[in-house]
Amino acid sequence: MEPQEAFIQTPLGITAIKGSTSGLTSISISDPGTTPTSAIVPESLKPAVKQLQEYFDGKRTTFDLSLNFKGTDFQRRVWQALLDIPFGKTCSYLELARRLGDVKAIRAVAAANGQNPFWIVVPCHRIIGSDGSLIGYAGGLWRKKWLLEHESPYKQQSLFV
């Protein structure tokens, strides 16, 4: 089946969802006004739209979607490791490299993290610096901060200033 796409409004901008009945191929974010939202969402993309809306409404902490990862073996290992980071938790680039068995691969881990094709669903926003700082986020650090605060069990205080 030919790939389909849908564009939905989220609190962080326009989210593009691409895929088919065989699974999603990408979920990405862009600034408001860059693309109009979809009047009609293809049937194959409706579960992704619904789950993302539930996430933003605070009703979903995990996703159950078919993802078609396209990347190197190493990238797929990094993306799989990201899926193991629980909602509301963070992990450093160094710790992720350690979990993958090679602390010297920290830059490669960071590069693979930046190439993640599934915004939010594969939670690359949960990766922070070893000192707890917000570093490196393709969608912009302000979005990373928003996502981490959205997932924080401590809603009344900001994690990051």
Coordinates of N, CA and C in Angstrom, one line a residue:
M1 N 0.8 -1.2 0.0 CA 0.0 0.0 0.0 C 0.9 1.2 0.0
E2 N 0.4 2.2 -0.7 CA 1.1 3.5 -0.8 C 1.1 4.2 0.6
P3 N 2.3 4.8 0.9 CA 2.4 5.6 2.2 C 1.3 6.7 2.3
Q4 N 0.8 6.9 3.4 CA -0.2 8.0 3.7 C 0.4 8.9 4.7
E5 N -0.2 10.1 4.8 CA 0.2 11.0 5.9 C -1.0 11.8 6.4
A6 N -0.7 12.3 7.7 CA -1.7 13.1 8.3 C -0.9 14.2 9.1
F7 N -1.5 15.4 9.2 CA -0.9 16.5 9.9 C -1.9 16.9 11.0
I8 N -1.5 16.8 12.3 CA -2.3 17.2 13.4 C -1.7 18.3 14.2
Q9 N -2.6 19.1 14.8 CA -2.1 20.2 15.7 C -1.9 19.6 17.1
T10 N -0.7 19.9 17.7 CA -0.4 19.5 19.1 C 0.0 20.7 19.8
P11 N 0.1 20.6 21.1 CA 0.6 21.8 21.9 C 2.0 22.3 21.5
L12 N 2.7 21.5 20.8 CA 4.1 21.8 20.4 C 4.3 22.1 18.9
G13 N 3.2 22.2 18.2 CA 3.3 22.5 16.8 C 2.6 21.4 15.9
I14 N 2.8 21.4 14.6 CA 2.2 20.5 13.7 C 3.0 19.2 13.7
T15 N 2.3 18.1 14.0 CA 2.9 16.7 14.0 C 2.5 16.1 12.7
A16 N 3.5 15.6 11.9 CA 3.3 14.8 10.7 C 3.5 13.4 11.0
I17 N 2.5 12.6 10.6 CA 2.4 11.1 10.9 C 2.4 10.5 9.5
K18 N 3.4 9.6 9.2 CA 3.4 9.0 7.9 C 3.5 7.5 8.1
G19 N 2.8 6.7 7.2 CA 2.8 5.3 7.2 C 1.7 4.7 6.4
S20 N 1.5 3.4 6.6 CA 0.4 2.7 5.9 C -0.1 1.6 6.8
T21 N -0.9 0.7 6.2 CA -1.5 -0.4 7.0 C -0.4 -1.3 7.6
S22 N 0.8 -1.3 7.0 CA 1.9 -2.1 7.4 C 2.7 -1.5 8.5
G23 N 2.4 -0.3 9.0 CA 3.0 0.4 10.1 C 3.4 1.8 9.8
L24 N 3.9 2.5 10.8 CA 4.3 3.9 10.7 C 5.7 4.0 10.1
T25 N 6.0 5.0 9.4 CA 7.4 5.2 8.9 C 8.1 6.4 9.5
S26 N 7.3 7.4 10.0 CA 7.8 8.5 10.7 C 6.7 9.3 11.4
I27 N 7.2 10.0 12.5 CA 6.4 11.0 13.2 C 7.3 12.1 13.5
S28 N 7.0 13.3 13.0 CA 7.9 14.4 13.2 C 7.1 15.7 13.6
I29 N 7.8 16.7 14.0 CA 7.2 18.0 14.5 C 7.7 19.1 13.7
S30 N 6.8 20.1 13.4 CA 7.3 21.3 12.8 C 6.5 22.5 13.4
D31 N 6.9 23.7 13.2 CA 6.3 24.8 13.8 C 4.9 25.1 13.2
P32 N 4.1 25.7 14.1 CA 2.7 26.0 13.6 C 2.8 26.9 12.4
G33 N 1.8 26.7 11.5 CA 1.7 27.4 10.3 C 2.6 27.0 9.1
T34 N 3.4 26.0 9.3 CA 4.3 25.5 8.3 C 3.6 24.5 7.4
T35 N 2.6 23.8 7.9 CA 1.8 22.9 7.1 C 0.3 22.9 7.7
P36 N -0.7 22.9 6.8 CA -2.0 22.9 7.3 C -2.4 21.5 7.9
T37 N -3.2 21.5 8.9 CA -3.7 20.2 9.5 C -4.5 19.4 8.5
S38 N -4.6 18.1 8.6 CA -5.4 17.3 7.7 C -6.9 17.4 8.1
A39 N -7.7 17.6 7.1 CA -9.1 17.5 7.2 C -9.6 16.1 7.5
I40 N -9.0 15.2 6.8 CA -9.3 13.8 6.9 C -8.0 13.0 7.2
V41 N -8.1 12.1 8.2 CA -7.0 11.3 8.6 C -7.2 9.9 8.0
P42 N -6.2 9.4 7.3 CA -6.4 8.0 6.7 C -6.6 7.0 7.8
E43 N -7.4 6.0 7.5 CA -7.8 5.0 8.5 C -6.6 4.4 9.2
S44 N -5.5 4.1 8.4 CA -4.3 3.4 8.9 C -3.5 4.3 9.9
L45 N -3.8 5.6 9.9 CA -3.1 6.5 10.8 C -3.9 6.9 12.0
K46 N -5.1 6.6 12.0 CA -6.0 7.0 13.1 C -5.5 6.5 14.5
P47 N -5.0 5.2 14.6 CA -4.5 4.8 16.0 C -3.4 5.7 16.5
A48 N -2.5 6.2 15.6 CA -1.4 7.0 16.0 C -1.9 8.4 16.4
V49 N -2.9 8.9 15.6 CA -3.5 10.2 16.0 C -4.1 10.1 17.4
K50 N -4.9 9.1 17.6 CA -5.6 8.9 18.8 C -4.7 8.8 20.0
Q51 N -3.6 8.0 19.8 CA -2.7 7.8 20.9 C -1.9 9.0 21.2
L52 N -1.5 9.8 20.2 CA -0.8 11.1 20.4 C -1.7 12.1 21.2
Q53 N -3.0 12.1 20.8 CA -3.9 13.0 21.5 C -4.1 12.6 22.9
E54 N -4.1 11.3 23.2 CA -4.2 10.8 24.6 C -3.0 11.2 25.3
Y55 N -1.8 11.1 24.7 CA -0.6 11.4 25.4 C -0.6 12.9 25.8
F56 N -1.0 13.8 24.8 CA -1.0 15.2 25.1 C -2.1 15.6 26.2
D57 N -3.1 14.8 26.2 CA -4.2 15.0 27.2 C -3.9 14.4 28.6
G58 N -2.7 13.8 28.7 CA -2.2 13.2 30.0 C -2.9 11.9 30.3
K59 N -3.5 11.2 29.3 CA -4.2 9.9 29.5 C -3.4 8.7 29.0
R60 N -2.2 8.9 28.4 CA -1.4 7.8 27.9 C 0.1 8.0 28.3
T61 N 0.7 6.9 28.7 CA 2.1 7.0 29.1 C 2.9 6.0 28.2
T62 N 2.3 5.1 27.5 CA 3.0 4.3 26.6 C 2.2 4.2 25.2
F63 N 2.9 3.8 24.2 CA 2.3 3.7 22.9 C 2.3 2.3 22.4
D64 N 1.3 1.9 21.7 CA 1.1 0.6 21.1 C 0.9 0.8 19.6
L65 N 2.0 1.0 18.9 CA 1.9 1.3 17.4 C 2.9 0.4 16.7
S66 N 2.6 0.1 15.5 CA 3.6 -0.7 14.6 C 4.5 0.3 14.0
L67 N 5.8 0.2 14.3 CA 6.8 1.1 13.8 C 7.7 0.4 12.9
N68 N 7.9 1.0 11.7 CA 8.9 0.5 10.7 C 10.2 1.2 10.8
F69 N 11.1 0.7 11.5 CA 12.4 1.4 11.7 C 13.2 1.2 10.5
K70 N 13.7 2.3 9.9 CA 14.7 2.3 8.8 C 15.9 3.0 9.3
G71 N 17.0 2.2 9.4 CA 18.3 2.8 9.9 C 19.3 1.6 10.0
T72 N 20.5 2.0 10.4 CA 21.5 1.0 10.6 C 21.2 0.1 11.7
D73 N 21.9 -1.0 11.9 CA 21.7 -1.9 13.0 C 22.0 -1.1 14.3
F74 N 23.0 -0.3 14.3 CA 23.3 0.5 15.6 C 22.2 1.4 15.9
Q75 N 21.7 2.2 14.9 CA 20.6 3.1 15.1 C 19.4 2.4 15.7
R76 N 19.1 1.3 15.1 CA 17.9 0.5 15.6 C 18.1 0.0 17.0
R77 N 19.4 -0.3 17.4 CA 19.6 -0.7 18.8 C 19.4 0.4 19.7
V78 N 19.9 1.6 19.3 CA 19.7 2.8 20.2 C 18.2 3.1 20.3
W79 N 17.5 3.1 19.2 CA 16.1 3.4 19.3 C 15.3 2.4 20.1
Q80 N 15.7 1.2 20.0 CA 15.1 0.1 20.9 C 15.4 0.4 22.3
A81 N 16.6 0.8 22.6 CA 17.0 1.1 24.0 C 16.2 2.3 24.5
L82 N 15.9 3.3 23.7 CA 15.1 4.4 24.1 C 13.7 4.0 24.5
L83 N 13.2 3.0 23.9 CA 11.8 2.5 24.3 C 11.8 1.9 25.7
D84 N 13.0 1.6 26.2 CA 13.0 1.0 27.6 C 13.1 2.0 28.7
I85 N 13.2 3.3 28.3 CA 13.2 4.4 29.3 C 11.7 4.7 29.7
P86 N 11.4 4.5 30.9 CA 10.0 4.7 31.3 C 9.5 6.1 31.3
F87 N 8.2 6.3 31.1 CA 7.5 7.5 31.2 C 7.9 8.2 32.5
G88 N 8.2 9.5 32.4 CA 8.6 10.3 33.6 C 10.0 10.1 34.1
K89 N 10.8 9.3 33.4 CA 12.2 9.1 33.8 C 13.1 9.6 32.7
T90 N 14.4 9.9 33.0 CA 15.4 10.3 32.1 C 16.6 9.4 32.1
C91 N 17.5 9.5 31.2 CA 18.7 8.8 31.1 C 19.7 9.6 30.4
S92 N 21.0 9.5 30.8 CA 22.0 10.3 30.1 C 22.5 9.6 28.8
Y93 N 23.1 10.4 28.0 CA 23.7 9.8 26.8 C 24.8 8.7 27.2
L94 N 25.5 9.1 28.2 CA 26.6 8.2 28.7 C 26.0 6.9 29.2
E95 N 24.9 7.0 30.0 CA 24.2 5.8 30.6 C 23.7 5.0 29.4
L96 N 23.1 5.6 28.4 CA 22.5 4.8 27.3 C 23.7 4.1 26.6
A97 N 24.8 4.8 26.4 CA 25.9 4.1 25.7 C 26.4 2.9 26.6
R98 N 26.4 3.1 27.9 CA 26.8 2.0 28.8 C 25.8 0.9 28.7
R99 N 24.5 1.2 28.6 CA 23.5 0.1 28.5 C 23.7 -0.7 27.2
L100 N 24.2 0.0 26.2 CA 24.4 -0.7 24.9 C 25.8 -1.4 24.8
G101 N 26.6 -1.2 25.9 CA 27.8 -2.0 26.0 C 29.1 -1.3 25.6
D102 N 29.0 0.0 25.4 CA 30.3 0.7 24.9 C 30.2 2.2 25.3
V103 N 30.8 2.5 26.4 CA 30.8 3.9 26.9 C 31.5 4.8 25.9
K104 N 32.4 4.3 25.1 CA 33.1 5.1 24.1 C 32.2 5.5 22.9
A105 N 31.0 4.8 22.8 CA 30.1 5.1 21.7 C 29.1 6.2 22.0
I106 N 29.5 7.1 23.0 CA 28.5 8.1 23.4 C 28.2 9.1 22.2
R107 N 29.1 9.5 21.4 CA 28.8 10.4 20.3 C 27.9 9.7 19.3
A108 N 28.2 8.4 19.0 CA 27.4 7.6 18.1 C 26.0 7.5 18.6
V109 N 25.9 7.3 19.9 CA 24.5 7.2 20.5 C 23.8 8.5 20.4
A110 N 24.5 9.6 20.6 CA 23.9 10.9 20.5 C 23.4 11.1 19.0
A111 N 24.3 10.7 18.1 CA 23.9 10.9 16.7 C 22.7 10.1 16.3
A112 N 22.7 8.8 16.7 CA 21.5 8.0 16.5 C 20.2 8.5 17.1
N113 N 20.4 9.0 18.3 CA 19.3 9.6 19.0 C 18.7 10.8 18.2
G114 N 19.6 11.6 17.6 CA 19.1 12.7 16.8 C 18.5 12.3 15.5
Q115 N 18.7 11.1 15.1 CA 18.1 10.6 13.8 C 16.8 9.8 14.1
N116 N 16.3 9.8 15.3 CA 15.1 9.0 15.7 C 13.9 9.5 14.8
P117 N 13.3 8.5 14.0 CA 12.2 8.9 13.1 C 10.9 9.0 13.8
F118 N 10.7 8.6 15.1 CA 9.4 8.6 15.7 C 9.3 9.5 16.9
W119 N 9.2 10.8 16.7 CA 9.1 11.8 17.7 C 8.1 11.4 18.8
I120 N 8.4 11.5 20.0 CA 7.6 11.2 21.2 C 7.5 9.7 21.4
V121 N 7.0 9.0 20.4 CA 6.7 7.6 20.5 C 8.0 6.8 20.9
V122 N 9.1 7.1 20.3 CA 10.4 6.6 20.7 C 11.0 7.8 21.4
P123 N 11.1 7.7 22.8 CA 11.3 8.9 23.6 C 12.7 9.5 23.7
C124 N 13.2 10.0 22.6 CA 14.6 10.6 22.6 C 14.6 11.8 23.4
H125 N 13.5 12.4 23.7 CA 13.4 13.6 24.6 C 13.8 13.3 26.1
R126 N 13.8 12.0 26.4 CA 14.2 11.6 27.8 C 15.7 11.4 28.0
I127 N 16.5 11.7 27.0 CA 17.9 11.7 27.1 C 18.5 13.1 27.4
I128 N 19.2 13.1 28.5 CA 19.8 14.4 29.0 C 21.3 14.3 29.2
G129 N 21.9 15.4 29.5 CA 23.4 15.4 29.8 C 23.6 14.6 31.1
S130 N 24.9 14.2 31.3 CA 25.3 13.5 32.5 C 25.1 14.3 33.7
D131 N 25.2 15.6 33.6 CA 25.0 16.6 34.7 C 23.5 17.0 34.9
G132 N 22.6 16.3 34.1 CA 21.2 16.6 34.3 C 20.7 17.7 33.4
S133 N 21.6 18.3 32.6 CA 21.2 19.4 31.7 C 20.5 19.0 30.5
L134 N 19.7 19.9 30.0 CA 19.0 19.7 28.7 C 20.0 20.0 27.6
I135 N 20.3 18.9 26.8 CA 21.2 19.2 25.7 C 20.7 18.4 24.5
G136 N 21.0 18.8 23.3 CA 20.7 18.1 22.1 C 19.3 17.6 21.9
Y137 N 18.5 18.4 21.2 CA 17.1 17.9 20.8 C 16.8 18.5 19.5
A138 N 16.6 17.7 18.5 CA 16.3 18.2 17.1 C 15.0 19.0 17.0
G139 N 14.1 18.8 17.9 CA 12.8 19.6 17.9 C 12.9 20.9 18.7
G140 N 14.1 21.2 19.2 CA 14.3 22.4 20.0 C 14.2 22.1 21.5
L141 N 15.1 22.7 22.2 CA 15.2 22.5 23.7 C 13.9 22.9 24.4
W142 N 13.2 23.9 23.9 CA 12.0 24.3 24.5 C 10.9 23.2 24.5
R143 N 10.9 22.4 23.3 CA 10.0 21.3 23.3 C 10.4 20.2 24.2
K144 N 11.7 19.9 24.3 CA 12.2 18.9 25.2 C 11.8 19.2 26.6
K145 N 12.0 20.4 27.0 CA 11.6 20.9 28.4 C 10.2 20.7 28.6
W146 N 9.3 21.1 27.6 CA 7.9 20.9 27.7 C 7.5 19.4 27.9
L147 N 8.1 18.5 27.1 CA 7.8 17.1 27.2 C 8.2 16.5 28.5
L148 N 9.4 16.9 29.0 CA 9.8 16.3 30.3 C 9.0 16.8 31.4
E149 N 8.6 18.1 31.4 CA 7.7 18.6 32.4 C 6.3 18.0 32.3
H150 N 5.8 17.7 31.1 CA 4.5 17.0 30.8 C 4.5 15.6 31.4
E151 N 5.7 15.0 31.4 CA 5.8 13.6 31.9 C 6.2 13.5 33.3
S152 N 6.5 14.6 33.9 CA 7.0 14.7 35.3 C 5.8 14.3 36.3
P153 N 6.1 13.5 37.3 CA 5.1 13.2 38.3 C 4.9 14.4 39.2
Y154 N 5.8 15.4 39.1 CA 5.7 16.6 40.0 C 5.3 17.8 39.2
K155 N 4.0 17.9 38.9 CA 3.4 18.9 38.0 C 3.6 20.3 38.5
Q156 N 3.6 20.5 39.9 CA 3.6 21.9 40.4 C 4.9 22.6 40.3
Q157 N 6.0 21.9 40.0 CA 7.3 22.6 39.9 C 8.0 22.3 38.6
S158 N 8.7 23.2 38.2 CA 9.5 23.0 36.9 C 10.7 22.2 37.2
L159 N 11.0 21.2 36.3 CA 12.3 20.5 36.4 C 13.5 21.3 35.9
F160 N 13.2 22.2 35.0 CA 14.3 23.0 34.4 C 13.9 24.5 34.3
V161 N 14.9 25.3 34.6 CA 14.6 26.7 34.6 C 15.0 27.3 33.3

